[in-house]
XYZ file of C-alpha atoms in Angstrom:
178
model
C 100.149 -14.986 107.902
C 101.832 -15.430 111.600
C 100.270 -16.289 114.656
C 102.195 -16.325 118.002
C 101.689 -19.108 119.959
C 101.523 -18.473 123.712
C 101.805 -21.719 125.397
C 100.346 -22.894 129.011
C 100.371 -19.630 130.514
C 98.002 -20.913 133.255
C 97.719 -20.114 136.708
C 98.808 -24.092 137.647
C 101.995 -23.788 135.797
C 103.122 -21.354 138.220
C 101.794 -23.185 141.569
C 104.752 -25.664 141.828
C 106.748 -25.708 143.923
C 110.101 -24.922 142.308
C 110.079 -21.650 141.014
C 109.658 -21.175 137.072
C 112.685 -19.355 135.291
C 112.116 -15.208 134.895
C 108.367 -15.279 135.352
C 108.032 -11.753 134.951
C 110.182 -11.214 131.963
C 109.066 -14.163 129.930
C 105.154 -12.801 130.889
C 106.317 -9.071 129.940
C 108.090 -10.625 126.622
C 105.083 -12.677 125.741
C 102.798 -8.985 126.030
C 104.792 -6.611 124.310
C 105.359 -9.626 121.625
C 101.576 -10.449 121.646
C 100.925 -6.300 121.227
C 103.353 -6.201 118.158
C 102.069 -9.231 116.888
C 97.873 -7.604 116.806
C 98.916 -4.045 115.801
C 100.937 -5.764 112.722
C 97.589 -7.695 111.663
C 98.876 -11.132 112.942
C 96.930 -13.627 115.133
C 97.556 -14.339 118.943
C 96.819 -18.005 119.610
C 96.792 -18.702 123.489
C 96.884 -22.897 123.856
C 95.518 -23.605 126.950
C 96.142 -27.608 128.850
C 92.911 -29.354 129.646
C 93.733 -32.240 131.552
C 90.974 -35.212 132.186
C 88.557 -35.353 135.291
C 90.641 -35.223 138.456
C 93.219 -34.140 136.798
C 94.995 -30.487 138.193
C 94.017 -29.157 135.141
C 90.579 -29.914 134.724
C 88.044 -27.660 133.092
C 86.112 -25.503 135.961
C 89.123 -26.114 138.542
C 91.144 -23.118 139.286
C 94.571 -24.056 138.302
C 93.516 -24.604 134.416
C 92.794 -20.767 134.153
C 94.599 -18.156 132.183
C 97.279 -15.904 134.507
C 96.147 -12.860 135.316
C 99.071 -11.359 133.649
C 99.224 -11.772 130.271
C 96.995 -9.300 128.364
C 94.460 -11.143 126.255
C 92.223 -9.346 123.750
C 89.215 -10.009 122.390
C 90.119 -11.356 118.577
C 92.598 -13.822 120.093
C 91.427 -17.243 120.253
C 91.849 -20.063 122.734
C 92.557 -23.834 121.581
C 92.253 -26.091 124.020
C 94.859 -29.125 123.750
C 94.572 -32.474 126.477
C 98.455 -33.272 125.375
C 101.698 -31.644 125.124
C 101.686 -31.133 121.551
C 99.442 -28.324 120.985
C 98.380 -30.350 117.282
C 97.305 -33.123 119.207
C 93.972 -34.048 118.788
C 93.130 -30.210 118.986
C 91.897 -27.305 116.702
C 95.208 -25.550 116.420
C 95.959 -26.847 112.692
C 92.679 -25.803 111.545
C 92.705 -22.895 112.958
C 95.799 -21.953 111.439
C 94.759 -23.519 108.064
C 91.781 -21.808 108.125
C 93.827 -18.126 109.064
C 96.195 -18.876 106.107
C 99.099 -19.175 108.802
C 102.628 -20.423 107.402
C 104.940 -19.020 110.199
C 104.922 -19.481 114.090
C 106.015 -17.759 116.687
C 106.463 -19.782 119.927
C 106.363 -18.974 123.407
C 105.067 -19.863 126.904
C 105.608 -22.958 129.356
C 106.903 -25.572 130.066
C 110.390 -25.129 127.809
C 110.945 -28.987 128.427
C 107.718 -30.319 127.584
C 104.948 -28.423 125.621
C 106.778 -25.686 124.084
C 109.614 -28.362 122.848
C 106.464 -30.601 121.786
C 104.843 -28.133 119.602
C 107.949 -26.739 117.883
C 108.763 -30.334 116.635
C 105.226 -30.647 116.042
C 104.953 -28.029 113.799
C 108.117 -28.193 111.825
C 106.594 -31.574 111.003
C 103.524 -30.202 109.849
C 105.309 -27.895 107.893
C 105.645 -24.564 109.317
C 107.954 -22.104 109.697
C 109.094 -21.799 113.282
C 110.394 -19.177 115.282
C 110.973 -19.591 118.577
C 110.919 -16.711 121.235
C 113.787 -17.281 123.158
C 113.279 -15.312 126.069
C 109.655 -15.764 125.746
C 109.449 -19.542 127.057
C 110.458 -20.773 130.426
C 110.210 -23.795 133.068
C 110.448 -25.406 136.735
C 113.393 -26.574 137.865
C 113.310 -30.892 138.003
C 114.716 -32.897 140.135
C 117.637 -33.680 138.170
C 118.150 -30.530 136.511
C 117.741 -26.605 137.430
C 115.478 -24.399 135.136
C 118.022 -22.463 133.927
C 120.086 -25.283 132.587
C 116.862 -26.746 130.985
C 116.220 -23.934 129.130
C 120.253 -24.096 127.626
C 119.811 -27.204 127.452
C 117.188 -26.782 124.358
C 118.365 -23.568 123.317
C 121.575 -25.937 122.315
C 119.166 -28.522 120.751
C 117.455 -25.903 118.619
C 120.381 -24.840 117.072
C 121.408 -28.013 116.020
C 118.522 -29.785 115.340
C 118.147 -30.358 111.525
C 114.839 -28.312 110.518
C 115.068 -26.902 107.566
C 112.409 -24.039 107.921
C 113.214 -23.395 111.489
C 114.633 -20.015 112.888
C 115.694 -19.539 116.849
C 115.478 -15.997 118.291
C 117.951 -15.175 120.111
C 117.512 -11.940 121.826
C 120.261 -11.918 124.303
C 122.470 -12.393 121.247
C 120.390 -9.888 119.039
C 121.052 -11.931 116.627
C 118.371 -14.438 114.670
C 120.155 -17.986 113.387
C 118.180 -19.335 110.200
C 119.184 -22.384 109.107
């Protein structure tokens, strides 16, 4: 079984103040992806942070919410994670477990921090990985732009040493399994 991971794709993401990497083609990606994924059988998993009380990201604020864009159906489930890797102290694992899931497709925000976080995480827990990679993206820091951030782990992918992993690499059309 697959399931397609769709990563932070929350309304606060987007509210900072340096811009996010091709918004509207990682959000259009992540739909037509997420379609292909439900009409083949597959599960959609949207991971959603919860930060603690006072927190941006806190349950009930605004920011925490789900963009507008992105086109959820009803049989795909929510997990709620309070860290960057989605397996952390969550219900993602047993969700997947509990689907029969052994391969993962991974997408969504922030490139850098929870998308990176939850790749490692789950070639750990044994998974095969695929990451979507024009289906992630994220803000540009202070000491690098977004663009370069994103290259920067596209590199890292390619040569980390995970056995089961395989990057997408749609502006190549070509897949790398390693």
């Amino acid at each position: 079984m697959i399931a397609l991971l769709i990563i932070d794709m929350q309304v606060g993401t987007f509210d900072a103040p340096n811009p996010q990497r091709d918004v509207s083609g990682v959000v259009d990606k992540i739909n037509r992806l997420a379609a292909a994924v439900r009409n083949a059988g597959e599960n959609v998993v949207f991971i959603q942070y919860d930060g603690p009380a006072g927190d941006t990201f806190h349950p009930g604020a605004r920011t925490p919410q789900l963009i507008r864009e992105r086109h959820r159906s009803q049989e795909d489930r929510v997990i709620n994670k309070r860290a960057c890797d989605a397996f952390y102290e969550s219900d993602l694992k047993t969700l997947l477990d509990e689907s029969g899931t052994t391969e993962l497709l991974i997408s969504g925000t922030a490139t850098d921090f929870c998308v990176d976080t939850t790749i490692r995480a789950a070639e750990s827990l044994d998974y095969r990985v695929t990451v979507v990679d024009d289906g992630h993206s994220t803000i540009g820091r202070s000491y690098l732009d977004a663009e370069t951030i994103k290259e920067h782990h596209s590199s890292v992918r390619r040569d980390l040493i995970l056995p089961k992993a395989r990057i997408s690499a749609s502006e190549t059309g070509k897949e790398s399994t390693r």
